Coordinates of C-alpha atoms and ligand atoms in Angstrom, one line a residue:
M1116 CA 35.2 101.2 151.3
I1117 CA 38.9 100.8 151.8
E1118 CA 41.1 103.9 151.2
G1119 CA 44.8 104.1 150.9
Y1120 CA 45.4 100.3 151.0
H1121 CA 48.4 100.7 148.6
R1122 CA 50.1 103.1 151.1
L1123 CA 50.0 100.6 154.0
S1124 CA 53.0 98.5 155.0
R1125 CA 52.6 94.8 154.2
Q1126 CA 51.9 93.9 157.8
A1127 CA 49.2 96.6 158.0
Q1128 CA 47.7 95.4 154.7
L1129 CA 47.5 91.8 156.0
E1130 CA 45.9 92.9 159.2
L1131 CA 43.3 94.9 157.3
L1132 CA 42.7 92.1 154.9
S1133 CA 42.2 89.7 157.9
E1134 CA 39.8 92.2 159.5
V1135 CA 37.5 92.5 156.5
T1136 CA 37.6 88.9 155.4
G1137 CA 38.0 86.9 158.6
V1138 CA 41.0 85.0 157.2
G1139 CA 43.6 84.8 159.9
V1140 CA 46.7 87.0 159.8
A1141 CA 48.9 84.0 160.4
T1142 CA 47.5 82.3 157.3
L1143 CA 48.1 85.4 155.2
A1144 CA 51.6 85.9 156.6
K1145 CA 52.6 82.4 155.4
L1146 CA 51.9 83.3 151.7
P1147 CA 55.2 83.3 149.7
I1148 CA 56.4 86.6 148.4
D1149 CA 58.5 87.2 145.2
A1150 CA 60.5 90.4 145.4
V1151 CA 60.3 91.1 141.7
R1152 CA 56.6 90.4 141.2
Q1153 CA 55.9 92.4 144.4
Q1154 CA 57.0 95.4 142.4
Q1155 CA 55.2 94.4 139.2
I1156 CA 51.6 95.0 140.3
E1157 CA 49.8 97.1 142.9
N1158 CA 48.6 95.7 146.3
Y1159 CA 50.6 92.5 145.7
L1160 CA 49.6 89.6 148.0
T1161 CA 51.4 86.5 146.6
D1162 CA 51.9 84.5 143.4
F1163 CA 48.9 82.5 142.1
R1164 CA 50.2 79.2 140.8
V1165 CA 49.0 77.5 137.6
P1166 CA 50.5 74.3 136.3
E1167 CA 52.8 74.3 133.3
G1168 CA 53.3 71.3 131.0
I1169 CA 54.9 70.5 127.7
A1170 CA 52.9 69.7 124.5
V1171 CA 54.9 67.6 122.0
N1172 CA 54.9 66.7 118.3
F1173 CA 54.6 70.2 116.9
K1174 CA 56.1 70.5 113.4
V1175 CA 55.7 74.0 112.0
N1176 CA 57.2 75.1 108.7
G1177 CA 59.4 72.0 108.8
R1178 CA 60.8 72.7 112.3
E1179 CA 60.0 70.6 115.3
H1180 CA 59.0 72.3 118.6
V1181 CA 58.1 71.3 122.1
V1182 CA 55.6 73.8 123.5
P1183 CA 55.3 74.9 127.1
M1184 CA 51.7 75.5 128.1
V1185 CA 50.3 77.1 131.2
T1186 CA 46.8 75.9 132.0
E1187 CA 44.6 74.8 134.8
E1188 CA 42.4 72.7 132.5
P1189 CA 43.3 69.0 132.7
S1190 CA 42.7 67.9 129.1
V1191 CA 44.3 70.7 127.2
I1192 CA 48.0 69.6 126.9
A1193 CA 47.0 66.0 126.0
A1194 CA 44.6 67.2 123.3
A1195 CA 47.1 69.6 121.8
S1196 CA 49.7 66.9 121.6
N1197 CA 47.2 64.4 120.1
G1198 CA 46.1 66.9 117.4
A1199 CA 49.8 67.8 116.7
K1200 CA 50.7 64.2 116.3
L1201 CA 48.1 63.6 113.6
V1202 CA 49.3 66.7 111.7
C1203 CA 53.0 65.7 112.2
Q1204 CA 52.2 62.3 110.6
A1205 CA 50.8 64.3 107.7
G1206 CA 53.9 66.5 107.3
G1207 CA 53.2 69.2 109.8
F1208 CA 51.7 72.7 109.9
Q1209 CA 52.4 75.5 107.4
A1210 CA 52.2 79.0 109.0
H1211 CA 52.9 82.6 108.2
S1212 CA 52.5 85.7 110.3
K1213 CA 52.7 89.5 109.8
R1214 CA 53.0 92.3 112.3
L1215 CA 51.4 95.8 111.9
M1216 CA 49.7 97.2 115.0
R1217 CA 46.9 99.8 114.8
G1218 CA 46.4 102.8 117.0
Q1219 CA 43.5 105.1 116.9
L1220 CA 42.9 108.9 117.4
L1221 CA 39.2 109.1 117.9
M1222 CA 37.4 112.4 117.5
N1223 CA 33.9 114.0 117.3
T1224 CA 34.0 116.6 114.5
K1225 CA 31.6 118.4 112.4
T1226 CA 34.3 118.8 109.8
S1227 CA 35.1 115.1 109.3
I1228 CA 35.8 115.5 105.5
E1229 CA 38.2 118.5 106.1
V1230 CA 40.0 116.7 108.9
S1231 CA 40.3 113.6 106.7
Q1232 CA 41.7 115.6 103.9
W1233 CA 44.2 117.3 106.2
V1234 CA 45.4 113.9 107.4
V1235 CA 45.9 112.7 103.8
D1236 CA 47.7 115.9 102.9
H1237 CA 50.0 115.8 105.9
Q1238 CA 50.7 112.0 106.0
K1239 CA 54.4 112.3 105.7
H1240 CA 54.7 114.9 108.5
L1241 CA 52.4 113.1 110.8
L1242 CA 54.4 109.9 110.4
E1243 CA 57.5 111.8 111.2
V1244 CA 55.9 113.1 114.4
A1245 CA 54.9 109.6 115.4
N1246 CA 58.3 108.2 114.7
A1247 CA 60.0 111.0 116.5
A1248 CA 58.1 110.1 119.6
H1249 CA 59.7 106.6 119.6
P1250 CA 62.7 106.9 117.2
S1251 CA 64.4 103.6 118.2
M1252 CA 61.5 101.5 116.6
Q1253 CA 62.3 103.1 113.2
K1254 CA 66.0 102.5 113.8
R1255 CA 65.4 98.8 114.2
G1256 CA 63.6 98.7 110.8
G1257 CA 60.0 99.2 112.1
G1258 CA 58.1 102.3 113.3
A1259 CA 55.0 104.1 112.1
L1260 CA 54.3 103.3 108.4
K1261 CA 50.8 104.5 107.6
I1262 CA 48.3 107.0 108.8
M1263 CA 44.8 107.2 107.4
P1264 CA 41.3 108.6 108.2
R1265 CA 38.4 106.2 108.7
P1266 CA 35.0 107.9 109.0
L1267 CA 32.8 106.2 111.6
S1268 CA 29.7 108.4 111.2
A1269 CA 28.8 111.9 109.9
T1270 CA 30.4 113.4 113.0
Q1271 CA 32.8 110.7 114.3
L1272 CA 36.2 110.0 112.8
S1273 CA 39.0 107.5 113.6
V1274 CA 42.5 108.4 112.3
D1275 CA 44.3 105.0 112.3
L1276 CA 48.1 104.7 112.7
L1277 CA 49.7 101.5 111.6
V1278 CA 53.0 100.6 113.2
D1279 CA 55.5 97.8 112.7
T1280 CA 56.5 97.1 116.3
K1281 CA 59.0 94.4 115.4
E1282 CA 59.6 92.0 118.4
A1283 CA 57.2 93.9 120.7
M1284 CA 53.4 93.9 121.0
G1285 CA 53.8 97.6 121.0
A1286 CA 51.0 98.9 123.2
N1287 CA 53.1 101.4 125.0
T1288 CA 55.1 102.4 121.9
I1289 CA 51.9 103.1 119.9
N1290 CA 50.2 104.9 122.7
T1291 CA 53.3 107.2 123.0
M1292 CA 53.2 107.9 119.3
L1293 CA 49.4 108.6 119.4
E1294 CA 49.8 111.0 122.3
A1295 CA 52.4 112.9 120.3
L1296 CA 50.0 113.0 117.3
K1297 CA 47.2 114.2 119.5
T1298 CA 49.2 117.2 120.5
E1299 CA 50.0 117.8 116.8
F1300 CA 46.2 117.6 115.9
E1301 CA 45.4 120.0 118.8
M1302 CA 47.9 122.5 117.5
E1303 CA 45.8 122.5 114.3
G1304 CA 42.7 123.1 116.4
I1305 CA 41.4 119.5 116.0
A1306 CA 40.2 118.1 119.3
V1307 CA 41.0 114.4 119.9
E1308 CA 38.9 112.5 122.4
M1309 CA 41.0 109.4 122.7
A1310 CA 44.4 108.2 121.6
I1311 CA 44.8 104.5 122.2
L1312 CA 45.9 101.2 120.6
S1313 CA 43.2 99.0 119.0
N1314 CA 43.2 95.3 120.1
L1315 CA 41.5 94.3 116.9
A1316 CA 44.9 93.5 115.4
D1317 CA 43.7 92.6 111.9
Q1318 CA 47.0 93.6 110.4
A1319 CA 48.9 91.2 112.7
L1320 CA 47.3 88.0 111.4
T1321 CA 48.7 84.5 111.7
T1322 CA 47.5 81.9 109.2
V1323 CA 48.1 78.2 109.9
T1324 CA 47.1 75.4 107.6
C1325 CA 47.4 71.6 107.6
T1326 CA 46.4 68.8 105.2
I1327 CA 45.7 65.4 106.6
P1328 CA 45.4 62.4 104.2
E1329 CA 43.1 59.4 104.6
T1330 CA 46.0 57.3 105.7
V1331 CA 46.2 59.4 108.9
I1332 CA 42.6 60.2 109.6
D1333 CA 39.7 58.0 108.7
S1334 CA 37.7 59.6 105.8
A1335 CA 34.3 59.3 107.6
V1336 CA 35.8 61.0 110.7
A1337 CA 37.4 63.7 108.4
Q1338 CA 34.0 64.4 106.8
K1339 CA 32.4 64.7 110.3
I1340 CA 35.1 67.2 111.3
A1341 CA 34.4 69.2 108.2
D1342 CA 30.7 69.2 108.9
A1343 CA 31.3 70.2 112.5
S1344 CA 33.3 73.2 111.4
E1345 CA 30.5 74.3 109.1
F1346 CA 28.2 74.6 112.2
A1347 CA 30.7 77.1 113.7
Q1348 CA 30.5 79.2 110.6
I1349 CA 26.7 79.6 110.7
D1350 CA 25.8 79.4 114.4
P1351 CA 27.4 81.8 117.0
Y1352 CA 26.4 79.4 119.9
R1353 CA 28.5 76.7 118.3
A1354 CA 31.2 79.2 117.2
A1355 CA 31.8 80.4 120.7
T1356 CA 32.6 76.9 121.9
H1357 CA 34.6 76.1 118.8
N1358 CA 36.7 79.2 119.4
K1359 CA 37.0 78.4 123.1
G1360 CA 38.7 75.2 122.2
I1361 CA 41.1 77.1 119.9
M1362 CA 41.8 79.6 122.7
N1363 CA 42.5 76.7 125.2
G1364 CA 45.7 76.1 123.2
I1365 CA 46.5 79.7 122.3
D1366 CA 46.1 81.2 125.7
A1367 CA 48.2 78.5 127.4
V1368 CA 51.2 79.4 125.3
V1369 CA 50.5 83.1 125.4
M1370 CA 50.6 82.8 129.2
A1371 CA 53.7 80.6 129.2
T1372 CA 55.6 83.2 127.3
G1373 CA 54.6 86.1 129.5
N1374 CA 52.3 87.7 126.9
D1375 CA 49.1 89.7 127.4
W1376 CA 46.4 87.1 127.0
R1377 CA 43.5 89.7 127.4
A1378 CA 44.9 91.5 124.3
I1379 CA 45.0 88.2 122.4
E1380 CA 41.5 87.1 123.6
S1381 CA 39.8 90.4 122.7
G1382 CA 41.5 90.6 119.3
A1383 CA 40.6 87.0 118.5
H1384 CA 36.9 87.4 119.3
A1385 CA 36.6 90.8 117.7
F1386 CA 38.2 89.3 114.5
A1387 CA 35.8 86.3 114.7
A1388 CA 32.9 88.8 114.4
R1389 CA 34.4 91.0 111.8
D1390 CA 31.6 90.6 109.2
G1391 CA 28.9 91.2 111.8
Q1392 CA 28.4 87.6 112.7
Y1393 CA 30.5 85.7 115.2
R1394 CA 32.1 82.7 113.5
G1395 CA 34.6 80.0 114.1
L1396 CA 38.2 81.2 113.6
S1397 CA 39.1 77.9 111.9
T1398 CA 37.6 76.0 109.0
W1399 CA 38.0 72.4 108.0
Q1400 CA 37.0 71.0 104.6
I1401 CA 37.6 67.9 102.4
V1402 CA 39.7 68.7 99.4
D1403 CA 40.9 65.9 97.1
Q1404 CA 39.9 63.4 99.7
Q1405 CA 42.2 65.1 102.3
L1406 CA 41.1 67.0 105.4
Q1407 CA 42.3 70.6 105.2
G1408 CA 42.3 72.9 108.2
Q1409 CA 42.9 76.6 108.3
L1410 CA 43.1 79.0 111.2
V1411 CA 43.4 82.8 110.8
V1412 CA 43.7 84.8 114.0
P1413 CA 45.4 88.0 115.1
L1414 CA 48.4 87.0 117.3
P1415 CA 50.4 90.1 118.1
V1416 CA 52.6 88.3 120.6
A1417 CA 56.0 89.5 121.7
T1418 CA 59.4 88.2 122.7
V1419 CA 60.3 91.5 124.4
G1420 CA 58.5 94.2 126.3
G1421 CA 55.7 94.1 128.9
S1422 CA 56.7 91.8 131.8
I1423 CA 58.5 89.2 129.5
G1424 CA 62.0 90.4 130.4
I1425 CA 61.4 90.2 134.2
N1426 CA 59.6 86.9 134.1
E1427 CA 62.3 84.2 134.4
Q1428 CA 59.9 81.4 133.5
A1429 CA 58.7 83.2 130.4
Q1430 CA 62.4 83.5 129.4
L1431 CA 63.0 79.8 129.9
N1432 CA 59.8 79.0 128.0
L1433 CA 60.9 81.1 125.0
E1434 CA 64.2 79.2 125.1
L1435 CA 62.4 75.9 125.2
L1436 CA 60.3 76.9 122.2
Q1437 CA 63.4 77.5 120.1
I1438 CA 61.9 80.4 118.1
D1439 CA 63.8 83.1 116.4
S1440 CA 61.2 85.9 116.3
A1441 CA 57.9 87.1 117.5
N1442 CA 56.3 86.2 114.2
Q1443 CA 57.7 82.6 114.5
L1444 CA 56.3 82.5 118.1
A1445 CA 52.9 83.5 116.7
E1446 CA 53.1 80.8 114.1
V1447 CA 53.8 78.1 116.7
I1448 CA 51.0 79.5 118.9
G1449 CA 48.6 79.4 115.9
A1450 CA 49.6 75.8 115.3
V1451 CA 48.7 74.9 118.9
G1452 CA 45.3 76.6 118.4
L1453 CA 44.6 74.5 115.3
A1454 CA 45.9 71.3 116.9
Q1455 CA 43.7 71.8 119.9
N1456 CA 40.7 72.5 117.6
L1457 CA 41.4 69.3 115.6
A1458 CA 41.6 67.2 118.7
A1459 CA 38.4 68.7 120.2
L1460 CA 36.4 68.2 117.0
K1461 CA 37.7 64.7 116.5
A1462 CA 36.7 63.8 120.0
I1463 CA 33.2 65.4 119.7
V1464 CA 32.3 63.7 116.5
T1465 CA 33.6 60.3 117.5
E1466 CA 33.5 59.1 121.1
G1467 CA 32.3 62.4 122.6
I1468 CA 34.3 64.9 124.5
Q1469 CA 33.7 63.3 127.9
H1470 CA 35.4 60.0 127.1
G1471 CA 38.9 61.5 127.1
H1472 CA 38.1 63.9 129.9
M1473 CA 36.9 61.3 132.3
R1474 CA 40.3 60.1 133.7
L1475 CA 41.5 63.7 134.1
Q1476 CA 38.2 64.7 135.7
A1477 CA 38.5 61.8 138.1
K1478 CA 42.0 62.9 139.1
S1479 CA 40.8 66.5 139.7
L1480 CA 37.8 65.5 141.7
L1481 CA 39.9 63.2 144.0
L1482 CA 42.5 65.9 144.6
E1483 CA 39.8 68.5 145.2
H1484 CA 38.3 66.2 147.9
G1485 CA 41.6 65.8 149.7
L1486 CA 43.1 62.6 148.3
P1487 CA 46.9 62.8 148.6
A1488 CA 48.5 62.9 145.1
T1489 CA 50.5 59.7 146.0
K1490 CA 47.2 57.7 146.2
L1491 CA 46.0 58.7 142.7
N1492 CA 47.2 55.6 141.0
E1493 CA 45.0 53.4 143.2
A1494 CA 42.0 55.8 143.4
V1495 CA 41.5 56.9 139.8
P1496 CA 40.8 53.4 138.3
R1497 CA 38.4 52.8 141.2
L1498 CA 36.5 56.0 140.6
L1499 CA 36.4 55.2 136.8
K1500 CA 34.5 52.0 137.6
E1501 CA 31.8 53.9 139.6
P1502 CA 28.5 54.5 137.8
R1503 CA 29.1 58.2 137.9
I1504 CA 32.3 60.3 138.2
D1505 CA 31.1 63.0 140.7
S1506 CA 31.9 64.4 144.1
A1507 CA 29.8 61.9 146.0
H1508 CA 31.6 58.9 144.4
A1509 CA 35.0 60.5 144.8
Q1510 CA 34.3 61.1 148.5
K1511 CA 33.1 57.6 148.9
I1512 CA 36.4 56.2 147.5
I1513 CA 38.6 58.5 149.6
E1514 CA 36.7 57.4 152.7
Q1515 CA 37.0 53.7 151.8
M1516 CA 40.8 54.2 151.2
R1517 CA 41.2 56.1 154.5
K1518 CA 39.4 53.3 156.4
K1519 CA 41.5 50.7 154.8
D1520 CA 44.7 52.6 155.7
L1521 CA 43.6 52.9 159.3
D1522 CA 42.7 49.2 159.5
E1523 CA 46.1 48.1 158.2
Ligands
LIG842 P1 57.0 97.9 126.3 O1 56.5 99.2 126.7 O2 57.7 97.1 127.3 O3 57.9 98.1 125.0 C1 58.7 97.2 124.4 C2 60.0 97.8 124.2 O4 61.0 96.8 124.0 C3 60.1 98.6 122.9 O5 59.4 99.8 123.1 C4 61.6 98.8 122.7 O6 62.0 99.9 123.4 C5 62.1 97.5 123.4 N1 62.7 96.6 122.4 C6 63.9 96.0 122.5 N2 64.2 95.2 121.5 C7 63.1 95.3 120.6 C8 62.8 94.7 119.4 N3 63.6 93.9 118.7 N4 61.6 95.0 118.8 C9 60.8 95.8 119.4 N5 61.0 96.4 120.6 C10 62.2 96.2 121.2 O7 55.9 96.9 125.7 P2 54.9 97.2 124.5 O8 55.0 98.5 124.0 O9 55.2 96.1 123.6 O10 53.5 97.0 125.2 C11 53.1 95.8 125.8 C12 52.6 96.0 127.2 O11 51.6 97.0 127.2 C13 52.0 94.7 127.7 O12 52.5 94.6 129.1 C14 50.6 95.0 127.7 O13 49.9 94.3 128.7 C15 50.5 96.5 127.9 N6 49.3 97.2 127.5 C16 48.4 96.7 126.7 C17 47.3 97.5 126.2 C18 46.3 96.9 125.3 O14 46.4 95.7 124.9 N7 45.2 97.6 125.0 C19 47.2 98.9 126.6 C20 48.3 99.3 127.4 C21 49.3 98.5 127.8 P3 63.2 100.7 122.9 O15 62.9 101.1 121.4 O16 63.2 101.9 123.7 O17 64.5 99.9 122.9

């Protein structure tokens, strides 16, 4: 048990960390510190670095975008760019997005019907209370728009507040509004157990579609992609992996833009299970001999708020994306998810997913086992010729190259 860690000076924190982990103080003291991020979280140690790359060929609603992606997974950016290239050759993605966030007042009540009626009767006043708690959101054309009761059981009720949060994700805005409403309910003698945003943002959906003709994708492959997407609709085991591929793309841009990827993840998966069975978020079908893809996913991403404003890299990435609004950002992110899905399905139903991954896997293995990055050009083709691409063969090649260097 460690008590009061957050109250210690940095030096005292490092000494305690060294004592409990055995990692030397000198090693810990060498870790770089960023003055801003040091203030951003509690018990800051250092920055954890993840590579950022650029996916290309994205055309969304007629506009071309390059897309910064933050990911540790080697094949993600290549796959996104490949999927986007196919769609670009077919005219690009069409996308639209809307933004209403939901907050909940959750209560146990034996008078659920009466409370529901009271909410309906006092809607206008309750919306005024919510908007008065954060008036600037209404001033910029958004704010609390709807409040409605939603019975959960005979004795449990959710009163849902829908808020247009404009360019923000709106978690803090909505929670502030909900807490003001909680006080209002309690003045009426209605006890509220919880006042909190819901991450199942089913009123902040982004829909992305694309249509790919036979001239761009072979009809047999297109049919296989459509068949593969059907498995994700009927089998949750397949759906989870199908959606993981989509989130490979979505999360990487959500991270690059300083957005809250846990919120996006929880919303996406809850939405995927909205009818009681977990299903693929995208579907592919053959219509008029063309492959049509559609992705529908909640994407309440923001261009302001949270830590976006203090994250210089997120600011630069938003500039690189050349988007005008949070909704447009969501549309590009949705397109990345669908492109990623297309590339993954195409690989799985043709040469298999490992084929494209092999070169990248070889690189990662060699680096992991200590090969200097400058030697990769020589080492990767050698590892690819081995019977298996695994640690033992990577180590063997590194050893052979070391010996050769010593001999020369
Ligand atoms: P902030 O609290 O930072 O609020 C964003 C603020 O930006 C707005 O309240 C508004 O303040 C200001 N703003 C300036 N320009 C605009 C504009 N054009 N449109 C909208 N707002 C604008 O962030 P959020 O409320 O968006 O909350 C997101 C943060 O909350 C994230 O860090 C997230 O991780 C965290 N969070 C998430 C939860 C969850 O997902 N369950 C729960 C709790 C927190 P003003 O009107 O005063 O100018």
